[in-house]
PDB file of C-alpha atoms in Angstrom:
ATOM      1  CA  MET A   1      20.853 -42.590  17.526  1.00 52.00           C
ATOM      2  CA  LYS A   2      18.637 -42.490  14.525  1.00 50.00           C
ATOM      3  CA  LYS A   3      16.290 -39.927  16.240  1.00 50.00           C
ATOM      4  CA  ILE A   4      19.235 -37.657  16.936  1.00 49.00           C
ATOM      5  CA  LEU A   5      20.364 -37.818  13.294  1.00 43.00           C
ATOM      6  CA  PHE A   6      16.861 -37.281  12.072  1.00 41.00           C
ATOM      7  CA  LEU A   7      16.319 -34.282  14.388  1.00 43.00           C
ATOM      8  CA  ALA A   8      19.704 -32.773  13.310  1.00 47.00           C
ATOM      9  CA  ALA A   9      18.798 -33.330   9.696  1.00 47.00           C
ATOM     10  CA  PHE A  10      15.375 -31.623  10.174  1.00 43.00           C
ATOM     11  CA  ALA A  11      16.951 -28.636  12.096  1.00 45.00           C
ATOM     12  CA  VAL A  12      19.473 -28.214   9.316  1.00 43.00           C
ATOM     13  CA  ALA A  13      16.729 -28.202   6.772  1.00 46.00           C
ATOM     14  CA  LEU A  14      14.608 -25.798   8.789  1.00 41.00           C
ATOM     15  CA  VAL A  15      17.515 -23.337   9.173  1.00 42.00           C
ATOM     16  CA  GLY A  16      18.328 -23.639   5.463  1.00 44.00           C
ATOM     17  CA  CYS A  17      14.746 -22.820   4.474  1.00 44.00           C
ATOM     18  CA  GLY A  18      14.671 -19.903   6.796  1.00 42.00           C
ATOM     19  CA  HIS A  19      17.837 -18.607   5.387  1.00 40.00           C
ATOM     20  CA  GLN A  20      16.540 -18.891   1.795  1.00 38.00           C
ATOM     21  CA  LYS A  21      13.485 -16.916   2.883  1.00 38.00           C
ATOM     22  CA  ASN A  22      15.697 -13.993   4.201  1.00 39.00           C
ATOM     23  CA  VAL A  23      17.844 -14.002   1.226  1.00 36.00           C
ATOM     24  CA  SER A  24      14.833 -13.553  -1.066  1.00 36.00           C
ATOM     25  CA  LYS A  25      13.625 -10.502   0.943  1.00 37.00           C
ATOM     26  CA  THR A  26      16.911  -8.710   0.273  1.00 36.00           C
ATOM     27  CA  HIS A  27      16.421  -8.890  -3.526  1.00 39.00           C
ATOM     28  CA  LYS A  28      14.991  -5.460  -4.388  1.00 49.00           C
ATOM     29  CA  THR A  29      12.037  -5.405  -6.793  1.00 52.00           C
ATOM     30  CA  SER A  30       9.238  -2.965  -7.072  1.00 59.00           C
ATOM     31  CA  ALA A  31       6.490  -4.345  -4.949  1.00 58.00           C
ATOM     32  CA  VAL A  32       2.851  -3.471  -4.661  1.00 62.00           C
ATOM     33  CA  VAL A  33       2.427  -1.010  -1.857  1.00 63.00           C
ATOM     34  CA  GLU A  34      -1.014  -0.376  -0.304  1.00 68.00           C
ATOM     35  CA  THR A  35      -0.434   2.768   1.791  1.00 81.00           C
ATOM     36  CA  LEU A  36       1.205   6.070   0.985  1.00 90.00           C
ATOM     37  CA  PRO A  37       3.862   7.439   3.105  1.00 90.00           C
ATOM     38  CA  GLU A  38       2.666  10.014   5.654  1.00 91.00           C
ATOM     39  CA  ASN A  39       5.539  12.488   5.259  1.00 92.00           C
ATOM     40  CA  ILE A  40       4.396  13.477   1.789  1.00 94.00           C
ATOM     41  CA  ASN A  41       1.399  15.526   0.904  1.00 95.00           C
ATOM     42  CA  PHE A  42      -0.583  13.850  -1.846  1.00 95.00           C
ATOM     43  CA  SER A  43      -3.332  15.700  -3.807  1.00 95.00           C
ATOM     44  CA  THR A  44      -6.718  14.376  -4.360  1.00 93.00           C
ATOM     45  CA  SER A  45      -5.909  13.591  -7.949  1.00 92.00           C
ATOM     46  CA  PHE A  46      -2.916  11.561  -6.856  1.00 94.00           C
ATOM     47  CA  ARG A  47      -4.850   9.642  -4.102  1.00 94.00           C
ATOM     48  CA  ALA A  48      -7.545   8.768  -6.679  1.00 93.00           C
ATOM     49  CA  PHE A  49      -4.827   7.666  -9.074  1.00 93.00           C
ATOM     50  CA  TRP A  50      -3.189   5.556  -6.374  1.00 93.00           C
ATOM     51  CA  ASP A  51      -6.463   3.835  -5.514  1.00 92.00           C
ATOM     52  CA  ASP A  52      -6.976   2.890  -9.199  1.00 93.00           C
ATOM     53  CA  PHE A  53      -3.403   1.858  -9.522  1.00 92.00           C
ATOM     54  CA  HIS A  54      -3.694  -0.378  -6.336  1.00 89.00           C
ATOM     55  CA  LYS A  55      -6.909  -1.987  -7.735  1.00 91.00           C
ATOM     56  CA  ASP A  56      -5.286  -2.446 -11.023  1.00 92.00           C
ATOM     57  CA  THR A  57      -2.266  -4.314  -9.450  1.00 89.00           C
ATOM     58  CA  LYS A  58      -4.426  -6.349  -7.165  1.00 84.00           C
ATOM     59  CA  GLY A  59      -3.023  -9.819  -6.693  1.00 68.00           C
ATOM     60  CA  ALA A  60       0.480  -8.936  -8.082  1.00 75.00           C
ATOM     61  CA  LYS A  61       3.306  -9.809  -5.792  1.00 76.00           C
ATOM     62  CA  THR A  62       5.793  -7.478  -7.759  1.00 83.00           C
ATOM     63  CA  LEU A  63       5.490  -5.046 -10.530  1.00 87.00           C
ATOM     64  CA  GLU A  64       8.259  -6.445 -12.551  1.00 84.00           C
ATOM     65  CA  ASN A  65       5.920  -7.746 -15.461  1.00 84.00           C
ATOM     66  CA  TYR A  66       3.081  -5.440 -14.745  1.00 89.00           C
ATOM     67  CA  VAL A  67       1.062  -4.228 -17.602  1.00 90.00           C
ATOM     68  CA  PRO A  68      -1.777  -1.873 -16.962  1.00 93.00           C
ATOM     69  CA  SER A  69      -5.355  -3.038 -17.851  1.00 93.00           C
ATOM     70  CA  GLU A  70      -6.897  -1.321 -20.855  1.00 94.00           C
ATOM     71  CA  ALA A  71      -9.229   0.731 -18.626  1.00 93.00           C
ATOM     72  CA  PHE A  72      -6.178   1.968 -16.540  1.00 94.00           C
ATOM     73  CA  GLN A  73      -4.269   2.884 -19.630  1.00 94.00           C
ATOM     74  CA  LYS A  74      -6.932   5.451 -20.401  1.00 94.00           C
ATOM     75  CA  HIS A  75      -6.168   7.331 -17.074  1.00 93.00           C
ATOM     76  CA  PRO A  76      -5.159  10.927 -17.810  1.00 92.00           C
ATOM     77  CA  ALA A  77      -1.963  10.482 -15.883  1.00 94.00           C
ATOM     78  CA  VAL A  78      -0.861   7.388 -17.718  1.00 95.00           C
ATOM     79  CA  SER A  79       0.786   7.348 -21.173  1.00 94.00           C
ATOM     80  CA  ASN A  80       2.802   4.944 -23.187  1.00 94.00           C
ATOM     81  CA  VAL A  81       6.434   6.260 -23.910  1.00 92.00           C
ATOM     82  CA  ASP A  82       8.528   3.960 -26.030  1.00 92.00           C
ATOM     83  CA  ASN A  83       6.550   0.923 -24.905  1.00 91.00           C
ATOM     84  CA  VAL A  84       6.819   1.853 -21.273  1.00 93.00           C
ATOM     85  CA  PHE A  85       3.712   2.932 -19.310  1.00 95.00           C
ATOM     86  CA  VAL A  86       4.582   5.992 -17.346  1.00 95.00           C
ATOM     87  CA  VAL A  87       2.745   8.237 -14.760  1.00 96.00           C
ATOM     88  CA  SER A  88       2.983  12.031 -15.111  1.00 96.00           C
ATOM     89  CA  GLY A  89       2.381  14.730 -12.564  1.00 96.00           C
ATOM     90  CA  TYR A  90       3.861  17.393 -10.499  1.00 97.00           C
ATOM     91  CA  LEU A  91       6.274  17.310  -7.494  1.00 97.00           C
ATOM     92  CA  THR A  92       7.225  19.934  -5.041  1.00 97.00           C
ATOM     93  CA  ILE A  93      10.667  19.222  -3.783  1.00 97.00           C
ATOM     94  CA  THR A  94      13.003  20.171  -1.027  1.00 96.00           C
ATOM     95  CA  PRO A  95      16.798  20.696  -1.097  1.00 96.00           C
ATOM     96  CA  ALA A  96      17.151  17.028   0.040  1.00 96.00           C
ATOM     97  CA  PHE A  97      15.725  15.844  -3.279  1.00 96.00           C
ATOM     98  CA  GLU A  98      18.365  13.851  -5.302  1.00 96.00           C
ATOM     99  CA  GLN A  99      17.650  14.131  -8.980  1.00 96.00           C
ATOM    100  CA  ALA A 100      20.224  11.359  -9.676  1.00 97.00           C
ATOM    101  CA  ALA A 101      18.268   8.848  -7.577  1.00 97.00           C
ATOM    102  CA  PHE A 102      14.917   9.968  -9.292  1.00 97.00           C
ATOM    103  CA  GLU A 103      16.583   9.454 -12.735  1.00 97.00           C
ATOM    104  CA  ALA A 104      18.105   6.117 -11.600  1.00 97.00           C
ATOM    105  CA  LEU A 105      14.470   4.746 -11.452  1.00 96.00           C
ATOM    106  CA  GLY A 106      13.895   5.728 -14.972  1.00 96.00           C
ATOM    107  CA  GLY A 107      12.127   8.983 -14.250  1.00 96.00           C
ATOM    108  CA  THR A 108      12.449  12.310 -15.918  1.00 97.00           C
ATOM    109  CA  ILE A 109      11.745  15.806 -14.486  1.00 97.00           C
ATOM    110  CA  ASN A 110      11.303  19.281 -15.934  1.00 97.00           C
ATOM    111  CA  GLN A 111      12.071  22.117 -13.562  1.00 96.00           C
ATOM    112  CA  LEU A 112       9.252  24.721 -13.461  1.00 96.00           C
ATOM    113  CA  ASP A 113      10.660  26.849 -10.628  1.00 96.00           C
ATOM    114  CA  ALA A 114      12.863  26.400  -7.508  1.00 94.00           C
ATOM    115  CA  ILE A 115      10.611  23.893  -5.880  1.00 96.00           C
ATOM    116  CA  THR A 116       8.114  22.658  -8.532  1.00 97.00           C
ATOM    117  CA  VAL A 117       8.853  20.063 -11.212  1.00 97.00           C
ATOM    118  CA  THR A 118       6.843  17.963 -13.690  1.00 97.00           C
ATOM    119  CA  PHE A 119       7.662  14.371 -13.761  1.00 97.00           C
ATOM    120  CA  LYS A 120       7.294  11.125 -15.778  1.00 97.00           C
ATOM    121  CA  MET A 121       7.971   7.830 -13.876  1.00 97.00           C
ATOM    122  CA  PRO A 122       7.579   4.229 -15.114  1.00 96.00           C
ATOM    123  CA  LEU A 123       4.471   2.901 -13.448  1.00 94.00           C
ATOM    124  CA  THR A 124       6.480  -0.113 -12.153  1.00 94.00           C
ATOM    125  CA  LYS A 125       8.822   2.296 -10.158  1.00 95.00           C
ATOM    126  CA  LEU A 126       6.016   4.441  -8.677  1.00 94.00           C
ATOM    127  CA  PRO A 127       6.161   2.755  -5.180  1.00 93.00           C
ATOM    128  CA  GLU A 128       9.935   3.331  -5.130  1.00 94.00           C
ATOM    129  CA  MET A 129       9.603   6.959  -6.321  1.00 95.00           C
ATOM    130  CA  ILE A 130       7.218   7.988  -3.375  1.00 94.00           C
ATOM    131  CA  GLN A 131       9.847   6.717  -1.016  1.00 93.00           C
ATOM    132  CA  LEU A 132      12.560   8.988  -2.239  1.00 96.00           C
ATOM    133  CA  LYS A 133      13.858  11.754   0.078  1.00 95.00           C
ATOM    134  CA  GLY A 134      13.231  15.370  -0.673  1.00 97.00           C
ATOM    135  CA  ILE A 135       9.692  15.009  -2.054  1.00 97.00           C
ATOM    136  CA  ASP A 136       7.268  17.277  -0.306  1.00 97.00           C
ATOM    137  CA  SER A 137       4.117  16.773  -2.304  1.00 97.00           C
ATOM    138  CA  VAL A 138       2.782  14.759  -5.371  1.00 97.00           C
ATOM    139  CA  GLU A 139       0.002  15.521  -7.776  1.00 96.00           C
ATOM    140  CA  ALA A 140      -1.072  13.283 -10.689  1.00 94.00           C
ATOM    141  CA  ALA A 141      -1.714  14.774 -14.042  1.00 91.00           C
ATOM    142  CA  ILE A 142      -5.451  15.462 -14.857  1.00 86.00           C
ATOM    143  CA  ARG A 143      -7.301  16.096 -17.959  1.00 81.00           C
ATOM    144  CA  VAL A 144      -7.973  19.837 -18.614  1.00 77.00           C
ATOM    145  CA  HIS A 145     -11.237  20.690 -20.256  1.00 75.00           C
ATOM    146  CA  LEU A 146     -11.553  23.815 -22.292  1.00 78.00           C
ATOM    147  CA  ARG A 147     -14.599  25.826 -21.423  1.00 80.00           C
ATOM    148  CA  LYS A 148     -16.697  27.345 -24.181  1.00 82.00           C
ATOM    149  CA  GLN A 149     -16.980  31.073 -23.878  1.00 72.00           C
TER     150      GLN A 149
END
């Protein structure tokens, strides 16, 4: 009888732990993502930025409290706006793009033409941004060097 009670208690504890594990998965936080979505075209500048971003966030489980390293803060696409580190760049968008969803992540856009926008997005929301519908391509801002004539 004691064995049955022990096994029943063990089973309840095991099921309870499994339930807690599944509940924690439903809590939405910005997570570190290693691979870029295949349905979006990413420029060479953005791919290089993404590689640097991934290296800078190495070991972080979420981006909630992420502060970029001093070296990464010097990246041309990164700036500090009101004590929030943001990434800047260009997007080409389709009619499926939802500006409200983009802005809900804390991003801002400036329309250049019918399909091209400049953007600023908090670094901590970058993995969520690249999952939004209606983004056709992404390019990170780069430093422009003036040529002497």
